[in-house]
Amino acid sequence: MFITLEGIEGSGKTTQVQNVARWLKLRGIDFVLTREPGGTRIGRAIRRLLLDPASCDLDPVAELLLYNADRVQHIRTLIRPALESGKAVVCDRFFDATLAYQGMARQLGVELVSRLHELVCENLQPDLTLLLDLDPARGLERTWQQVDAGRRNPDETRFEKEKLEFHQRVRAGYLELAAAHPERIKVVDASGTPSRVAERIRKLLDRFIEEYGKDG
Ligand code: TMP
């Protein structure tokens, strides 16, 4: 079982990933919690490079390849082995982020990003993707509040420094993906308190596990 969480900056993924973990634990499902970029030792070095505001001159294609380098390492050394040993994998961001950020917002195209995923990432697809949807202006405001409060690393703010229009393209990209894959990608209203959002997610997970049990 492979579950991913997606969303724009400040959509509350990091908090909600913990709620997904809690939900799995309650059901006695063995799982691994991970994230992209940075789910492996090599990936953490790639993450620093990708998110450092000093990498402002990073070419968009080089950026795309670095996200893929992180993902290949992650799939081969962590995700695939965990899935094969029967564990569930919960990942904070995955391939949909590359489609939305590099394919759509950076305008490299969905075709290139998808082809690369097929060629080097086994075309691995999640069973369920929770898309936390929020107005980008609100998301960015939340993120900068977290940086100011010391709860978010200022050395990882290269994307937060992008213009609002960039984040609007990311959101529109994500919503387009959700409309194209309604059975896999579930849109979660990420406005309101974390506990209200957690409640929405719990309901979706309950429904998902029922269906997954039938198919599996
Ligand atoms: P996060 O770990 O705080 O979510 O930050 C990861 C950043 O990297 C976020 O701004 C989105 C971006 N990103 C991409 O642009 N493409 C990708 O494929 C992934 C996984 C993340």
CSV table of C-alpha atoms and ligand atoms in Angstrom, one decimal:
chain,number,residue,atom,x,y,z
A,1,MET,CA,0.0,0.0,0.0
A,2,PHE,CA,1.5,3.2,-1.1
A,3,ILE,CA,0.0,6.5,0.1
A,4,THR,CA,1.3,10.0,-0.8
A,5,LEU,CA,0.4,13.5,0.4
A,6,GLU,CA,0.7,16.5,-1.9
A,7,GLY,CA,-0.1,20.2,-1.8
A,8,ILE,CA,1.3,23.6,-2.2
A,9,GLU,CA,3.6,25.3,0.3
A,10,GLY,CA,1.9,25.8,3.7
A,11,SER,CA,-0.9,23.3,3.0
A,12,GLY,CA,-0.2,21.4,6.2
A,13,LYS,CA,1.1,18.2,4.7
A,14,THR,CA,3.8,17.7,7.3
A,15,THR,CA,1.2,17.8,10.2
A,16,GLN,CA,-1.2,15.6,8.3
A,17,VAL,CA,1.4,13.0,7.4
A,18,GLN,CA,1.6,12.3,11.2
A,19,ASN,CA,-2.2,11.8,11.3
A,20,VAL,CA,-2.0,9.3,8.5
A,21,ALA,CA,0.7,7.5,10.5
A,22,ARG,CA,-1.5,7.5,13.6
A,23,TRP,CA,-4.4,6.1,11.6
A,24,LEU,CA,-2.2,3.2,10.2
A,25,LYS,CA,-0.9,2.5,13.7
A,26,LEU,CA,-4.4,2.2,15.1
A,27,ARG,CA,-5.2,-0.3,12.4
A,28,GLY,CA,-2.1,-2.3,13.1
A,29,ILE,CA,-0.7,-1.7,9.7
A,30,ASP,CA,3.1,-1.8,9.6
A,31,PHE,CA,4.4,1.2,7.6
A,32,VAL,CA,7.4,3.4,6.7
A,33,LEU,CA,7.0,7.2,6.8
A,34,THR,CA,9.2,9.1,4.3
A,35,ARG,CA,9.4,12.1,2.1
A,36,GLU,CA,10.7,13.6,-1.1
A,37,PRO,CA,13.1,15.1,-1.7
A,38,GLY,CA,15.3,13.7,1.1
A,39,GLY,CA,14.0,10.3,2.0
A,40,THR,CA,17.6,8.8,1.8
A,41,ARG,CA,21.1,9.9,2.8
A,42,ILE,CA,21.9,10.7,-0.8
A,43,GLY,CA,18.5,12.3,-1.1
A,44,ARG,CA,19.2,14.7,1.8
A,45,ALA,CA,22.2,16.1,0.1
A,46,ILE,CA,20.1,16.5,-3.1
A,47,ARG,CA,17.4,18.2,-1.0
A,48,ARG,CA,19.8,20.8,0.4
A,49,LEU,CA,20.9,21.7,-3.1
A,50,LEU,CA,17.3,21.9,-4.4
A,51,LEU,CA,15.8,23.9,-1.6
A,52,ASP,CA,18.6,26.3,-0.8
A,53,PRO,CA,17.6,29.8,-1.9
A,54,ALA,CA,21.3,30.2,-3.1
A,55,SER,CA,20.4,27.7,-5.9
A,56,CYS,CA,18.4,30.5,-7.6
A,57,ASP,CA,20.3,29.9,-10.8
A,58,LEU,CA,19.4,26.2,-11.0
A,59,ASP,CA,18.3,25.4,-14.6
A,60,PRO,CA,14.7,24.0,-14.7
A,61,VAL,CA,15.8,20.8,-16.5
A,62,ALA,CA,18.7,20.3,-14.0
A,63,GLU,CA,16.1,20.7,-11.3
A,64,LEU,CA,13.9,18.1,-12.9
A,65,LEU,CA,16.8,15.7,-13.1
A,66,LEU,CA,17.8,16.2,-9.5
A,67,TYR,CA,14.2,15.4,-8.3
A,68,ASN,CA,14.4,12.3,-10.4
A,69,ALA,CA,17.9,11.4,-9.0
A,70,ASP,CA,16.4,11.7,-5.5
A,71,ARG,CA,13.4,9.6,-6.5
A,72,VAL,CA,15.4,6.8,-8.2
A,73,GLN,CA,17.6,6.4,-5.0
A,74,HIS,CA,14.5,6.5,-2.8
A,75,ILE,CA,12.5,4.0,-4.8
A,76,ARG,CA,15.4,1.5,-5.2
A,77,THR,CA,16.7,1.6,-1.7
A,78,LEU,CA,13.7,2.4,0.4
A,79,ILE,CA,10.2,2.4,-1.2
A,80,ARG,CA,10.4,-0.7,-3.3
A,81,PRO,CA,12.1,-2.9,-0.6
A,82,ALA,CA,9.5,-1.7,2.0
A,83,LEU,CA,6.5,-2.4,-0.3
A,84,GLU,CA,8.0,-5.8,-1.2
A,85,SER,CA,8.3,-6.7,2.4
A,86,GLY,CA,4.6,-6.0,2.8
A,87,LYS,CA,4.9,-2.7,4.6
A,88,ALA,CA,2.8,0.3,3.7
A,89,VAL,CA,4.7,3.4,2.6
A,90,VAL,CA,3.5,6.9,3.4
A,91,CYS,CA,5.4,9.6,1.4
A,92,ASP,CA,5.3,13.3,1.9
A,93,ARG,CA,5.3,14.3,-1.8
A,94,PHE,CA,6.1,12.1,-4.8
A,95,PHE,CA,5.8,12.1,-8.6
A,96,ASP,CA,2.6,14.3,-8.7
A,97,ALA,CA,4.8,17.1,-7.3
A,98,THR,CA,7.1,16.8,-10.2
A,99,LEU,CA,4.2,17.0,-12.6
A,100,ALA,CA,2.7,20.0,-10.9
A,101,TYR,CA,5.9,22.0,-10.1
A,102,GLN,CA,8.3,21.1,-12.9
A,103,GLY,CA,5.8,19.9,-15.6
A,104,MET,CA,3.2,22.6,-15.1
A,105,ALA,CA,4.5,25.5,-13.0
A,106,ARG,CA,8.0,25.5,-14.6
A,107,GLN,CA,6.3,24.7,-17.9
A,108,LEU,CA,8.6,21.8,-18.8
A,109,GLY,CA,5.5,19.8,-19.9
A,110,VAL,CA,3.7,16.8,-18.5
A,111,GLU,CA,5.0,14.7,-21.4
A,112,LEU,CA,8.7,15.1,-20.5
A,113,VAL,CA,8.1,14.6,-16.8
A,114,SER,CA,6.0,11.5,-17.4
A,115,ARG,CA,8.4,9.9,-19.9
A,116,LEU,CA,11.3,10.4,-17.4
A,117,HIS,CA,9.2,8.7,-14.7
A,118,GLU,CA,8.5,5.8,-16.9
A,119,LEU,CA,12.1,5.5,-18.0
A,120,VAL,CA,13.9,5.8,-14.6
A,121,CYS,CA,11.3,5.4,-11.8
A,122,GLU,CA,9.5,2.2,-12.9
A,123,ASN,CA,6.4,4.4,-13.5
A,124,LEU,CA,5.6,3.7,-9.8
A,125,GLN,CA,2.2,5.1,-8.9
A,126,PRO,CA,0.7,5.5,-5.4
A,127,ASP,CA,-2.5,3.6,-4.5
A,128,LEU,CA,-3.9,6.8,-2.8
A,129,THR,CA,-2.9,10.4,-3.0
A,130,LEU,CA,-4.3,13.0,-0.6
A,131,LEU,CA,-4.1,16.4,-2.2
A,132,LEU,CA,-4.3,19.2,0.5
A,133,ASP,CA,-5.9,22.1,-1.3
A,134,LEU,CA,-5.5,25.6,-0.1
A,135,ASP,CA,-5.4,29.2,-1.5
A,136,PRO,CA,-1.7,29.8,-2.3
A,137,ALA,CA,-1.7,33.3,-0.7
A,138,ARG,CA,-2.9,31.7,2.6
A,139,GLY,CA,-0.3,28.8,2.2
A,140,LEU,CA,2.6,31.2,1.7
A,141,GLU,CA,1.5,33.4,4.6
A,142,ARG,CA,1.4,30.3,6.8
A,143,THR,CA,4.9,29.2,5.6
A,144,TRP,CA,6.5,32.5,6.3
A,145,GLN,CA,4.9,32.6,9.7
A,146,GLN,CA,6.5,29.2,10.4
A,147,VAL,CA,9.9,30.5,9.2
A,148,ASP,CA,9.6,33.6,11.5
A,149,ALA,CA,8.6,31.4,14.4
A,150,GLY,CA,11.7,29.1,13.8
A,151,ARG,CA,9.5,26.1,12.9
A,152,ARG,CA,10.7,26.1,9.3
A,153,ASN,CA,14.2,26.1,8.0
A,154,PRO,CA,15.0,29.3,6.2
A,155,ASP,CA,17.7,27.4,4.2
A,156,GLU,CA,14.9,25.5,2.5
A,157,THR,CA,12.9,28.4,1.1
A,158,ARG,CA,13.9,28.5,-2.6
A,159,PHE,CA,10.3,27.6,-3.7
A,160,GLU,CA,8.6,29.8,-1.1
A,161,LYS,CA,10.5,32.8,-2.8
A,162,GLU,CA,8.8,32.1,-6.1
A,163,LYS,CA,6.0,34.6,-7.1
A,164,LEU,CA,2.4,34.0,-6.1
A,165,GLU,CA,1.6,33.2,-9.8
A,166,PHE,CA,4.0,30.3,-9.7
A,167,HIS,CA,2.2,28.8,-6.7
A,168,GLN,CA,-1.1,29.5,-8.4
A,169,ARG,CA,0.1,27.4,-11.4
A,170,VAL,CA,1.2,24.6,-9.0
A,171,ARG,CA,-2.3,24.6,-7.4
A,172,ALA,CA,-4.0,24.6,-10.8
A,173,GLY,CA,-1.7,21.8,-11.9
A,174,TYR,CA,-2.5,19.6,-8.9
A,175,LEU,CA,-6.3,20.2,-9.3
A,176,GLU,CA,-6.0,19.2,-13.0
A,177,LEU,CA,-4.2,16.0,-12.0
A,178,ALA,CA,-6.9,15.3,-9.4
A,179,ALA,CA,-9.6,15.8,-12.1
A,180,ALA,CA,-7.8,13.4,-14.4
A,181,HIS,CA,-7.3,10.7,-11.7
A,182,PRO,CA,-10.3,11.0,-9.4
A,183,GLU,CA,-10.1,7.3,-8.2
A,184,ARG,CA,-6.5,7.8,-7.0
A,185,ILE,CA,-6.2,11.5,-6.1
A,186,LYS,CA,-8.6,12.8,-3.4
A,187,VAL,CA,-8.8,16.5,-2.8
A,188,VAL,CA,-8.9,17.5,0.8
A,189,ASP,CA,-10.0,21.0,1.8
A,190,ALA,CA,-6.9,22.2,3.8
A,191,SER,CA,-8.5,25.3,5.2
A,192,GLY,CA,-9.7,25.3,8.9
A,193,THR,CA,-8.0,23.9,11.9
A,194,PRO,CA,-5.5,21.0,11.7
A,195,SER,CA,-8.0,18.8,13.6
A,196,ARG,CA,-10.8,19.6,11.1
A,197,VAL,CA,-8.5,18.7,8.2
A,198,ALA,CA,-7.4,15.5,10.0
A,199,GLU,CA,-11.1,14.5,10.3
A,200,ARG,CA,-11.6,14.9,6.6
A,201,ILE,CA,-8.5,12.8,5.9
A,202,ARG,CA,-9.6,10.1,8.3
A,203,LYS,CA,-12.9,9.7,6.5
A,204,LEU,CA,-11.1,9.4,3.1
A,205,LEU,CA,-8.7,6.8,4.6
A,206,ASP,CA,-11.6,4.8,6.0
A,207,ARG,CA,-13.2,4.7,2.6
A,208,PHE,CA,-9.9,3.8,0.9
A,209,ILE,CA,-9.1,0.9,3.2
A,210,GLU,CA,-12.5,-0.6,2.6
A,211,GLU,CA,-12.0,-0.6,-1.2
A,212,TYR,CA,-8.3,-1.6,-0.9
A,213,GLY,CA,-9.3,-4.6,1.2
A,214,LYS,CA,-11.8,-5.7,-1.5
A,215,ASP,CA,-9.2,-5.3,-4.4
A,216,GLY,CA,-6.2,-6.8,-2.4
B,1,TMP,P1,8.7,20.2,1.3
B,1,TMP,O1,9.5,19.0,1.7
B,1,TMP,O2,8.7,21.3,2.4
B,1,TMP,O3,7.4,19.9,0.8
B,1,TMP,O4,9.5,21.0,0.1
B,1,TMP,C1,9.8,20.3,-1.0
B,1,TMP,C2,9.8,21.4,-2.1
B,1,TMP,O5,10.2,20.8,-3.3
B,1,TMP,C3,8.5,22.0,-2.4
B,1,TMP,O6,8.6,23.4,-2.6
B,1,TMP,C4,8.0,21.4,-3.6
B,1,TMP,C5,9.3,21.0,-4.3
B,1,TMP,N1,9.2,19.8,-5.2
B,1,TMP,C6,9.3,20.0,-6.5
B,1,TMP,O7,9.3,21.1,-7.1
B,1,TMP,N2,9.2,18.8,-7.3
B,1,TMP,C7,9.2,17.6,-6.8
B,1,TMP,O8,9.2,16.6,-7.5
B,1,TMP,C8,9.1,17.4,-5.3
B,1,TMP,C9,9.0,16.1,-4.7
B,1,TMP,C10,9.1,18.6,-4.6
